[in-house]
């Protein structure tokens, strides 16, 4: 399977700010990735960049900045091809990775039929999450289950990611 992803994050401040060190986790875990081509553009330009592997085997990028800036922009692009890792039993449909909670499946179904095209569905999902889920900063703790984030109507970035994946995985 081949994926092409463009992710852009923009932070705008009410006045110039000094940026502290940043740790970015933008690279898929090694293992089933057969090919990976990626780029990262950062504004303002960092004074130092280090691509490393953390203690858990994850690729991370450390950035340091100097001076002040009214905005911080990250634009990450990657294309990857995965290796096959699951096979359908006796030629049938591929079983889901995990069960999707009924309320998450209903939320996803309300966004349109699965056959309407992945681009249209994923755009509708992104817009629905932006409109329905308030962003909450939680510096610690594991991600909430998708149905918890959906029910609470709020969550940290990691909670939204879990909800997005669960909704996109619906049958």
CSV table of N, CA and C in Angstrom, one decimal:
chain,number,residue,atom,x,y,z
A,1,UNK,N,0.8,-1.2,0.0
A,1,UNK,CA,0.0,0.0,0.0
A,1,UNK,C,0.9,1.2,0.0
A,2,UNK,N,0.5,2.3,-0.7
A,2,UNK,CA,1.3,3.5,-0.8
A,2,UNK,C,0.5,4.6,-0.2
A,3,UNK,N,1.2,5.4,0.6
A,3,UNK,CA,0.6,6.6,1.3
A,3,UNK,C,1.4,7.8,0.9
A,4,UNK,N,0.7,8.9,0.7
A,4,UNK,CA,1.3,10.2,0.5
A,4,UNK,C,0.7,11.2,1.5
A,5,UNK,N,1.5,11.8,2.3
A,5,UNK,CA,0.9,12.6,3.4
A,5,UNK,C,1.6,14.0,3.4
A,6,UNK,N,0.8,15.1,3.5
A,6,UNK,CA,1.3,16.4,3.8
A,6,UNK,C,0.6,16.9,5.0
A,7,UNK,N,1.4,17.3,6.0
A,7,UNK,CA,0.9,17.8,7.3
A,7,UNK,C,1.5,19.1,7.5
A,8,UNK,N,0.7,20.1,7.7
A,8,UNK,CA,1.1,21.5,8.0
A,8,UNK,C,0.6,21.9,9.3
A,9,UNK,N,1.5,22.4,10.2
A,9,UNK,CA,1.0,22.9,11.5
A,9,UNK,C,1.5,24.4,11.6
A,10,UNK,N,0.6,25.3,11.9
A,10,UNK,CA,1.0,26.7,12.0
A,10,UNK,C,0.6,27.2,13.4
A,11,UNK,N,1.6,27.8,14.0
A,11,UNK,CA,1.4,28.5,15.3
A,11,UNK,C,1.6,30.0,15.0
A,12,UNK,N,0.6,30.8,15.3
A,12,UNK,CA,0.8,32.3,15.2
A,12,UNK,C,0.6,32.9,16.6
A,13,UNK,N,1.5,33.8,16.9
A,13,UNK,CA,1.5,34.4,18.3
A,13,UNK,C,1.1,35.9,18.2
A,14,UNK,N,0.6,36.4,19.3
A,14,UNK,CA,0.1,37.8,19.3
A,14,UNK,C,1.3,38.8,19.2
A,15,UNK,N,2.5,38.3,19.5
A,15,UNK,CA,3.7,39.1,19.3
A,15,UNK,C,4.9,38.2,19.2
A,16,UNK,N,6.1,38.7,18.9
A,16,UNK,CA,7.3,37.9,18.8
A,16,UNK,C,7.5,37.1,20.0
A,17,UNK,N,7.9,35.8,19.9
A,17,UNK,CA,8.2,34.9,21.0
A,17,UNK,C,9.6,34.3,20.8
A,18,UNK,N,10.2,33.8,21.9
A,18,UNK,CA,11.4,33.0,21.8
A,18,UNK,C,11.0,31.6,21.8
A,19,UNK,N,11.5,30.8,20.9
A,19,UNK,CA,11.1,29.4,20.9
A,19,UNK,C,12.1,28.5,21.7
A,20,UNK,N,11.6,27.6,22.5
A,20,UNK,CA,12.5,26.6,23.2
A,20,UNK,C,12.8,25.5,22.2
A,21,UNK,N,13.6,24.5,22.7
A,21,UNK,CA,13.9,23.3,21.9
A,21,UNK,C,12.6,22.6,21.6
A,22,UNK,N,12.6,22.0,20.4
A,22,UNK,CA,11.4,21.2,20.0
A,22,UNK,C,11.9,19.8,19.7
A,23,UNK,N,11.0,18.8,20.0
A,23,UNK,CA,11.2,17.4,19.7
A,23,UNK,C,10.0,17.0,18.8
A,24,UNK,N,10.3,16.6,17.6
A,24,UNK,CA,9.3,16.2,16.6
A,24,UNK,C,9.4,14.7,16.4
A,25,UNK,N,8.2,14.1,16.4
A,25,UNK,CA,8.0,12.7,16.1
A,25,UNK,C,7.1,12.6,14.8
A,26,UNK,N,7.8,12.5,13.7
A,26,UNK,CA,7.1,12.6,12.4
A,26,UNK,C,7.3,11.4,11.5
A,27,UNK,N,8.2,10.5,11.9
A,27,UNK,CA,8.6,9.4,11.1
A,27,UNK,C,7.9,8.1,11.5
A,28,UNK,N,7.3,7.4,10.6
A,28,UNK,CA,6.7,6.1,11.0
A,28,UNK,C,7.7,5.1,11.6
A,29,UNK,N,7.3,4.3,12.5
A,29,UNK,CA,8.2,3.3,13.1
A,29,UNK,C,8.7,2.4,12.1
A,30,UNK,N,10.0,2.0,12.2
A,30,UNK,CA,10.5,1.0,11.3
A,30,UNK,C,9.8,-0.3,11.4
A,31,UNK,N,9.9,-1.2,10.4
A,31,UNK,CA,9.3,-2.5,10.5
A,31,UNK,C,8.7,-2.9,9.2
A,32,UNK,N,7.5,-2.4,9.0
A,32,UNK,CA,6.8,-2.8,7.8
A,32,UNK,C,6.8,-1.8,6.7
A,33,UNK,N,7.6,-0.7,6.9
A,33,UNK,CA,7.8,0.3,5.8
A,33,UNK,C,8.8,-0.2,4.9
A,34,UNK,N,8.4,-0.4,3.6
A,34,UNK,CA,9.3,-0.9,2.6
A,34,UNK,C,10.1,0.3,2.0
A,35,UNK,N,9.5,1.4,1.8
A,35,UNK,CA,10.2,2.6,1.2
A,35,UNK,C,9.7,3.8,1.9
A,36,UNK,N,10.5,4.8,2.2
A,36,UNK,CA,10.1,6.0,2.8
A,36,UNK,C,10.9,7.2,2.2
A,37,UNK,N,10.2,8.2,1.8
A,37,UNK,CA,10.8,9.4,1.3
A,37,UNK,C,10.1,10.6,2.0
A,38,UNK,N,10.9,11.4,2.7
A,38,UNK,CA,10.3,12.4,3.5
A,38,UNK,C,11.1,13.7,3.5
A,39,UNK,N,10.4,14.8,3.8
A,39,UNK,CA,11.0,16.1,3.9
A,39,UNK,C,10.3,16.9,5.0
A,40,UNK,N,11.1,17.8,5.6
A,40,UNK,CA,10.5,18.7,6.6
A,40,UNK,C,11.0,20.1,6.4
A,41,UNK,N,10.1,21.0,6.3
A,41,UNK,CA,10.4,22.5,6.2
A,41,UNK,C,9.9,23.2,7.4
A,42,UNK,N,10.8,24.0,8.0
A,42,UNK,CA,10.5,24.6,9.3
A,42,UNK,C,10.7,26.1,9.1
A,43,UNK,N,9.8,27.0,9.5
A,43,UNK,CA,9.9,28.4,9.5
A,43,UNK,C,9.6,28.9,10.9
A,44,UNK,N,10.5,29.6,11.6
A,44,UNK,CA,11.8,30.1,11.1
A,44,UNK,C,12.8,28.9,11.0
A,45,UNK,N,13.9,29.1,10.3
A,45,UNK,CA,14.9,28.1,10.1
A,45,UNK,C,15.6,27.8,11.4
A,46,UNK,N,15.6,26.6,11.9
A,46,UNK,CA,16.3,26.3,13.1
A,46,UNK,C,17.8,26.5,13.0
A,47,UNK,N,18.4,26.8,14.2
A,47,UNK,CA,19.9,27.0,14.2
A,47,UNK,C,20.6,25.6,14.3
A,48,UNK,N,19.8,24.6,14.8
A,48,UNK,CA,20.4,23.3,14.9
A,48,UNK,C,19.3,22.3,14.7
A,49,UNK,N,19.6,21.2,14.0
A,49,UNK,CA,18.7,20.1,13.8
A,49,UNK,C,19.5,18.8,13.9
A,50,UNK,N,18.9,17.8,14.7
A,50,UNK,CA,19.5,16.5,14.9
A,50,UNK,C,18.4,15.5,14.7
A,51,UNK,N,18.7,14.6,13.8
A,51,UNK,CA,17.8,13.4,13.6
A,51,UNK,C,18.4,12.2,14.4
A,52,UNK,N,17.6,11.7,15.3
A,52,UNK,CA,18.1,10.6,16.2
A,52,UNK,C,17.1,9.5,16.3
A,53,UNK,N,17.5,8.5,17.0
A,53,UNK,CA,16.6,7.4,17.4
A,53,UNK,C,16.5,7.4,18.9
A,54,UNK,N,15.3,7.4,19.4
A,54,UNK,CA,15.2,7.4,20.9
A,54,UNK,C,15.3,6.0,21.5
A,55,UNK,N,15.2,6.0,22.8
A,55,UNK,CA,15.5,4.7,23.5
A,55,UNK,C,14.5,3.6,23.1
A,56,UNK,N,13.3,4.0,22.5
A,56,UNK,CA,12.3,3.0,22.2
A,56,UNK,C,12.4,2.6,20.7
A,57,UNK,N,13.4,3.1,20.0
A,57,UNK,CA,13.5,2.8,18.5
A,57,UNK,C,12.8,3.7,17.6
A,58,UNK,N,12.2,4.8,18.1
A,58,UNK,CA,11.5,5.8,17.3
A,58,UNK,C,12.4,6.8,16.7
A,59,UNK,N,12.2,7.2,15.5
A,59,UNK,CA,13.0,8.3,14.9
A,59,UNK,C,12.4,9.6,15.4
A,60,UNK,N,13.3,10.5,15.9
A,60,UNK,CA,12.9,11.8,16.4
A,60,UNK,C,13.8,12.9,15.7
A,61,UNK,N,13.3,14.1,15.7
A,61,UNK,CA,14.0,15.2,15.2
A,61,UNK,C,14.0,16.3,16.3
A,62,UNK,N,15.2,16.7,16.7
A,62,UNK,CA,15.4,17.8,17.7
A,62,UNK,C,15.8,19.1,17.0
A,63,UNK,N,15.1,20.2,17.3
A,63,UNK,CA,15.3,21.5,16.7
A,63,UNK,C,15.6,22.5,17.8
A,64,UNK,N,16.5,23.4,17.5
A,64,UNK,CA,16.8,24.5,18.4
A,64,UNK,C,16.7,25.8,17.6
A,65,UNK,N,16.2,26.8,18.2
A,65,UNK,CA,15.9,28.1,17.5
A,65,UNK,C,16.7,29.2,18.2
A,66,UNK,N,16.9,30.3,17.5
A,66,UNK,CA,17.5,31.5,18.1
A,66,UNK,C,16.6,32.7,17.7
A,67,UNK,N,16.7,33.8,18.5
A,67,UNK,CA,15.9,35.0,18.1
A,67,UNK,C,14.4,34.9,18.5
A,68,UNK,N,13.7,35.8,17.9
A,68,UNK,CA,12.2,35.8,18.2
A,68,UNK,C,11.5,35.7,16.8
A,69,UNK,N,10.3,35.2,16.9
A,69,UNK,CA,9.4,35.0,15.7
A,69,UNK,C,8.0,35.2,16.1
A,70,UNK,N,7.2,35.7,15.1
A,70,UNK,CA,5.7,35.9,15.3
A,70,UNK,C,5.0,34.6,15.0
A,71,UNK,N,5.7,33.6,14.4
A,71,UNK,CA,5.0,32.4,14.0
A,71,UNK,C,6.0,31.2,13.9
A,72,UNK,N,5.4,30.0,14.0
A,72,UNK,CA,6.2,28.8,13.8
A,72,UNK,C,5.4,27.9,12.9
A,73,UNK,N,6.1,27.4,11.8
A,73,UNK,CA,5.4,26.6,10.8
A,73,UNK,C,6.2,25.3,10.6
A,74,UNK,N,5.5,24.2,10.6
A,74,UNK,CA,6.1,22.9,10.3
A,74,UNK,C,5.4,22.4,9.1
A,75,UNK,N,6.1,22.0,8.0
A,75,UNK,CA,5.4,21.3,6.9
A,75,UNK,C,6.2,20.0,6.6
A,76,UNK,N,5.5,18.9,7.0
A,76,UNK,CA,6.1,17.6,6.8
A,76,UNK,C,5.4,16.9,5.7
A,77,UNK,N,6.2,16.3,4.8
A,77,UNK,CA,5.7,15.6,3.6
A,77,UNK,C,6.4,14.2,3.7
A,78,UNK,N,5.6,13.2,3.4
A,78,UNK,CA,6.2,11.9,3.2
A,78,UNK,C,5.4,11.0,2.3
A,79,UNK,N,6.1,10.1,1.7
A,79,UNK,CA,5.5,9.1,0.8
A,79,UNK,C,6.1,7.8,1.3
A,80,UNK,N,5.3,6.8,1.6
A,80,UNK,CA,5.8,5.5,2.0
A,80,UNK,C,5.0,4.4,1.3
A,81,UNK,N,5.7,3.3,1.2
A,81,UNK,CA,5.1,2.1,0.7
A,81,UNK,C,5.3,1.1,1.8
A,82,UNK,N,4.2,0.4,2.2
A,82,UNK,CA,4.2,-0.6,3.3
A,82,UNK,C,4.3,-2.0,2.7
A,83,UNK,N,4.8,-2.9,3.5
A,83,UNK,CA,4.9,-4.3,3.1
A,83,UNK,C,3.6,-4.9,3.5
A,84,UNK,N,3.1,-5.9,2.8
A,84,UNK,CA,1.9,-6.7,3.2
A,84,UNK,C,2.2,-7.3,4.6
A,85,UNK,N,1.2,-7.2,5.5
A,85,UNK,CA,1.4,-7.7,6.8
A,85,UNK,C,0.3,-8.5,7.3
A,86,UNK,N,-0.9,-8.5,6.6
A,86,UNK,CA,-2.0,-9.3,7.0
A,86,UNK,C,-2.5,-10.0,5.7
A,87,UNK,N,-3.0,-11.1,5.9
A,87,UNK,CA,-3.7,-11.8,4.8
A,87,UNK,C,-5.1,-12.2,5.1
A,88,UNK,N,-6.0,-12.0,4.2
A,88,UNK,CA,-7.4,-12.4,4.4
A,88,UNK,C,-7.5,-13.9,4.6
A,89,UNK,N,-8.3,-14.3,5.5
A,89,UNK,CA,-8.5,-15.8,5.7
A,89,UNK,C,-9.2,-16.3,4.5
A,90,UNK,N,-8.6,-17.3,3.8
A,90,UNK,CA,-9.2,-18.0,2.7
A,90,UNK,C,-9.8,-17.0,1.6
A,91,UNK,N,-9.1,-15.9,1.4
A,91,UNK,CA,-9.5,-15.0,0.3
A,91,UNK,C,-10.7,-14.1,0.7
A,92,UNK,N,-11.1,-14.2,2.0
A,92,UNK,CA,-12.2,-13.3,2.4
A,92,UNK,C,-11.7,-11.9,2.7
A,93,UNK,N,-12.6,-11.1,3.3
A,93,UNK,CA,-12.2,-9.7,3.7
A,93,UNK,C,-11.1,-9.7,4.8
A,94,UNK,N,-10.3,-8.7,4.8
A,94,UNK,CA,-9.2,-8.6,5.8
A,94,UNK,C,-9.9,-8.2,7.1
A,95,UNK,N,-9.7,-8.9,8.2
A,95,UNK,CA,-10.3,-8.6,9.4
A,95,UNK,C,-9.8,-7.2,10.0
A,96,UNK,N,-10.6,-6.5,10.7
A,96,UNK,CA,-10.1,-5.2,11.2
A,96,UNK,C,-9.0,-5.4,12.3
A,97,UNK,N,-8.1,-4.4,12.4
A,97,UNK,CA,-7.1,-4.5,13.4
A,97,UNK,C,-7.6,-4.5,14.8
A,98,UNK,N,-8.7,-3.8,15.0
A,98,UNK,CA,-9.3,-3.8,16.4
A,98,UNK,C,-10.7,-3.4,16.2
A,99,UNK,N,-11.5,-3.8,17.2
A,99,UNK,CA,-13.0,-3.5,17.1
A,99,UNK,C,-13.2,-2.0,17.2
A,100,UNK,N,-14.1,-1.4,16.4
A,100,UNK,CA,-14.4,0.0,16.5
A,100,UNK,C,-15.7,0.1,17.3
A,101,UNK,N,-15.7,1.0,18.3
A,101,UNK,CA,-16.8,1.1,19.2
A,101,UNK,C,-18.0,1.5,18.3
A,102,UNK,N,-19.2,1.0,18.7
A,102,UNK,CA,-20.4,1.3,17.9
A,102,UNK,C,-20.7,2.8,17.7
A,103,UNK,N,-20.4,3.7,18.8
A,103,UNK,CA,-20.7,5.1,18.6
A,103,UNK,C,-19.7,5.7,17.7
A,104,UNK,N,-18.5,5.2,17.6
A,104,UNK,CA,-17.5,5.8,16.7
A,104,UNK,C,-17.9,5.3,15.2
A,105,UNK,N,-18.3,4.1,15.1
A,105,UNK,CA,-18.7,3.6,13.8
A,105,UNK,C,-19.9,4.4,13.3
A,106,UNK,N,-20.9,4.7,14.2
A,106,UNK,CA,-22.0,5.5,13.8
A,106,UNK,C,-21.6,7.0,13.4
A,107,UNK,N,-20.7,7.5,14.2
A,107,UNK,CA,-20.2,8.9,13.8
A,107,UNK,C,-19.6,8.9,12.4
A,108,UNK,N,-18.7,7.9,12.2
A,108,UNK,CA,-18.1,7.8,10.8
A,108,UNK,C,-19.1,7.5,9.7
A,109,UNK,N,-20.1,6.7,10.0
A,109,UNK,CA,-21.1,6.3,9.0
A,109,UNK,C,-21.9,7.6,8.6
A,110,UNK,N,-22.1,8.5,9.6
A,110,UNK,CA,-22.9,9.7,9.3
A,110,UNK,C,-22.1,10.7,8.3
A,111,UNK,N,-20.8,10.4,8.2
A,111,UNK,CA,-20.0,11.3,7.3
A,111,UNK,C,-20.1,10.9,5.8
A,112,UNK,N,-20.7,9.7,5.5
A,112,UNK,CA,-20.9,9.3,4.2
A,112,UNK,C,-20.5,7.9,4.0
A,113,UNK,N,-21.0,7.3,2.9
A,113,UNK,CA,-20.8,5.9,2.7
A,113,UNK,C,-19.3,5.6,2.4
A,114,UNK,N,-18.8,4.4,2.8
A,114,UNK,CA,-17.4,4.1,2.5
A,114,UNK,C,-17.0,4.1,1.1
A,115,UNK,N,-17.9,3.8,0.2
A,115,UNK,CA,-17.6,3.8,-1.3
A,115,UNK,C,-17.6,5.2,-1.9
A,116,UNK,N,-17.8,6.3,-1.1
A,116,UNK,CA,-17.9,7.6,-1.7
A,116,UNK,C,-16.5,8.1,-2.1
A,117,UNK,N,-15.5,7.4,-1.7
A,117,UNK,CA,-14.1,7.8,-2.1
A,117,UNK,C,-13.4,8.3,-0.8
A,118,UNK,N,-12.1,7.7,-0.7
A,118,UNK,CA,-11.4,8.0,0.6
A,118,UNK,C,-11.1,9.5,0.7
A,119,UNK,N,-10.8,10.2,-0.3
A,119,UNK,CA,-10.5,11.7,-0.2
A,119,UNK,C,-11.6,12.4,0.4
A,120,UNK,N,-12.8,12.2,-0.1
A,120,UNK,CA,-14.0,12.9,0.3
A,120,UNK,C,-14.3,12.5,1.8
A,121,UNK,N,-14.2,11.2,2.1
A,121,UNK,CA,-14.5,10.8,3.5
A,121,UNK,C,-13.5,11.4,4.5
A,122,UNK,N,-12.2,11.3,4.1
A,122,UNK,CA,-11.2,11.8,5.1
A,122,UNK,C,-11.3,13.3,5.3
A,123,UNK,N,-11.6,14.0,4.2
A,123,UNK,CA,-11.9,15.5,4.3
A,123,UNK,C,-13.1,15.7,5.3
A,124,UNK,N,-14.1,15.0,5.1
A,124,UNK,CA,-15.3,15.2,5.9
A,124,UNK,C,-15.0,14.8,7.4
A,125,UNK,N,-14.2,13.8,7.6
A,125,UNK,CA,-13.8,13.4,8.9
A,125,UNK,C,-13.0,14.4,9.6
A,126,UNK,N,-12.0,15.0,8.9
A,126,UNK,CA,-11.2,16.0,9.4
A,126,UNK,C,-12.0,17.3,9.8
A,127,UNK,N,-12.9,17.7,8.9
A,127,UNK,CA,-13.8,18.8,9.2
A,127,UNK,C,-14.7,18.5,10.4
A,128,UNK,N,-15.2,17.3,10.5
A,128,UNK,CA,-16.1,17.0,11.6
A,128,UNK,C,-15.4,17.0,12.9
A,129,UNK,N,-14.2,16.5,13.0
A,129,UNK,CA,-13.4,16.5,14.2
A,129,UNK,C,-13.0,17.9,14.6
A,130,UNK,N,-12.7,18.7,13.6
A,130,UNK,CA,-12.3,20.1,14.0
A,130,UNK,C,-13.5,20.8,14.5
A,131,UNK,N,-14.7,20.6,14.0
A,131,UNK,CA,-15.9,21.3,14.5
A,131,UNK,C,-16.4,20.7,15.8
A,132,UNK,N,-16.2,19.4,16.0
A,132,UNK,CA,-16.9,18.8,17.1
A,132,UNK,C,-16.0,18.6,18.4
A,133,UNK,N,-14.7,18.5,18.2
A,133,UNK,CA,-13.8,18.1,19.3
A,133,UNK,C,-13.0,19.3,19.7
A,134,UNK,N,-13.1,19.8,20.9
A,134,UNK,CA,-12.3,20.9,21.4
A,134,UNK,C,-10.9,20.4,21.7
A,135,UNK,N,-9.9,21.2,21.4
A,135,UNK,CA,-8.5,20.8,21.7
A,135,UNK,C,-8.2,21.1,23.1
A,136,UNK,N,-7.6,20.1,23.8
A,136,UNK,CA,-7.3,20.2,25.2
A,136,UNK,C,-5.8,19.8,25.3
A,137,UNK,N,-5.1,20.6,26.1
A,137,UNK,CA,-3.7,20.3,26.4
A,137,UNK,C,-3.6,19.4,27.6
A,138,UNK,N,-3.0,18.2,27.4
A,138,UNK,CA,-2.8,17.3,28.5
A,138,UNK,C,-1.3,16.8,28.4
A,139,UNK,N,-0.4,17.4,29.1
A,139,UNK,CA,1.0,17.0,28.9
A,139,UNK,C,1.3,15.6,29.3
A,140,UNK,N,0.5,14.9,30.1
A,140,UNK,CA,0.8,13.5,30.5
A,140,UNK,C,-0.3,12.6,30.2
A,141,UNK,N,0.0,11.3,30.2
A,141,UNK,CA,-1.1,10.3,30.2
A,141,UNK,C,-1.2,9.7,28.8
A,142,UNK,N,-1.7,8.5,28.8
A,142,UNK,CA,-2.0,7.8,27.5
A,142,UNK,C,-3.1,8.4,26.8
A,143,UNK,N,-3.2,8.1,25.5
A,143,UNK,CA,-4.4,8.5,24.7
A,143,UNK,C,-5.6,7.9,25.2
A,144,UNK,N,-6.7,8.6,25.1
A,144,UNK,CA,-8.0,8.0,25.5
A,144,UNK,C,-8.6,7.2,24.4
A,145,UNK,N,-9.4,6.2,24.7
A,145,UNK,CA,-10.1,5.4,23.6
A,145,UNK,C,-10.9,6.4,22.8
A,146,UNK,N,-11.1,6.0,21.5
A,146,UNK,CA,-11.8,6.9,20.6
A,146,UNK,C,-13.2,7.3,21.1
A,147,UNK,N,-13.9,6.3,21.7
A,147,UNK,CA,-15.3,6.6,22.1
A,147,UNK,C,-15.3,7.6,23.3
A,148,UNK,N,-14.3,7.6,24.1
A,148,UNK,CA,-14.2,8.6,25.2
A,148,UNK,C,-14.0,10.0,24.7
A,149,UNK,N,-13.1,10.2,23.7
A,149,UNK,CA,-12.9,11.5,23.1
A,149,UNK,C,-14.1,12.0,22.4
A,150,UNK,N,-14.8,11.1,21.7
A,150,UNK,CA,-16.0,11.4,21.0
A,150,UNK,C,-17.1,11.9,22.0
A,151,UNK,N,-17.3,11.1,23.1
A,151,UNK,CA,-18.3,11.4,24.1
A,151,UNK,C,-18.0,12.7,24.8
A,152,UNK,N,-16.7,13.0,25.2
A,152,UNK,CA,-16.4,14.2,25.9
A,152,UNK,C,-16.3,15.4,25.0
A,153,UNK,N,-16.2,15.2,23.7
A,153,UNK,CA,-16.1,16.4,22.8
A,153,UNK,C,-14.9,17.2,23.0
A,154,UNK,N,-13.8,16.6,23.6
A,154,UNK,CA,-12.6,17.3,23.7
A,154,UNK,C,-11.5,16.3,23.8
A,155,UNK,N,-10.2,16.7,23.6
A,155,UNK,CA,-9.1,15.8,23.7
A,155,UNK,C,-7.8,16.4,23.3
A,156,UNK,N,-6.7,15.8,23.7
A,156,UNK,CA,-5.4,16.2,23.3
A,156,UNK,C,-5.1,15.7,21.9
A,157,UNK,N,-4.1,16.1,21.3
A,157,UNK,CA,-3.7,15.7,19.9
A,157,UNK,C,-3.7,14.2,19.8
A,158,UNK,N,-3.1,13.5,20.8
A,158,UNK,CA,-3.1,12.0,20.8
A,158,UNK,C,-4.4,11.4,20.8
A,159,UNK,N,-5.4,12.0,21.5
A,159,UNK,CA,-6.8,11.5,21.6
A,159,UNK,C,-7.4,11.6,20.3
A,160,UNK,N,-7.2,12.8,19.6
A,160,UNK,CA,-7.8,13.0,18.3
A,160,UNK,C,-7.3,12.1,17.3
A,161,UNK,N,-6.0,11.8,17.4
A,161,UNK,CA,-5.3,10.8,16.4
A,161,UNK,C,-6.0,9.4,16.6
A,162,UNK,N,-6.2,9.0,17.8
A,162,UNK,CA,-6.8,7.7,18.0
A,162,UNK,C,-8.3,7.7,17.5
A,163,UNK,N,-9.0,8.8,17.7
A,163,UNK,CA,-10.4,8.9,17.2
A,163,UNK,C,-10.4,8.9,15.7
A,164,UNK,N,-9.5,9.6,15.1
A,164,UNK,CA,-9.4,9.7,13.6
A,164,UNK,C,-9.1,8.3,13.0
A,165,UNK,N,-8.2,7.6,13.6
A,165,UNK,CA,-7.8,6.3,13.0
A,165,UNK,C,-9.0,5.3,13.2
A,166,UNK,N,-9.6,5.4,14.4
A,166,UNK,CA,-10.8,4.4,14.6
A,166,UNK,C,-11.9,4.7,13.6
A,167,UNK,N,-12.2,6.0,13.4
A,167,UNK,CA,-13.3,6.4,12.5
A,167,UNK,C,-12.9,6.0,11.0
A,168,UNK,N,-11.7,6.2,10.7
A,168,UNK,CA,-11.2,5.8,9.3
A,168,UNK,C,-11.2,4.3,9.1
A,169,UNK,N,-11.1,3.5,10.2
A,169,UNK,CA,-11.0,2.1,10.1
A,169,UNK,C,-12.4,1.4,10.1
A,170,UNK,N,-13.4,2.2,10.2
A,170,UNK,CA,-14.8,1.6,10.2
A,170,UNK,C,-15.0,0.8,8.9
A,171,UNK,N,-15.8,-0.2,9.1
A,171,UNK,CA,-16.1,-1.1,7.9
A,171,UNK,C,-16.8,-0.4,6.8
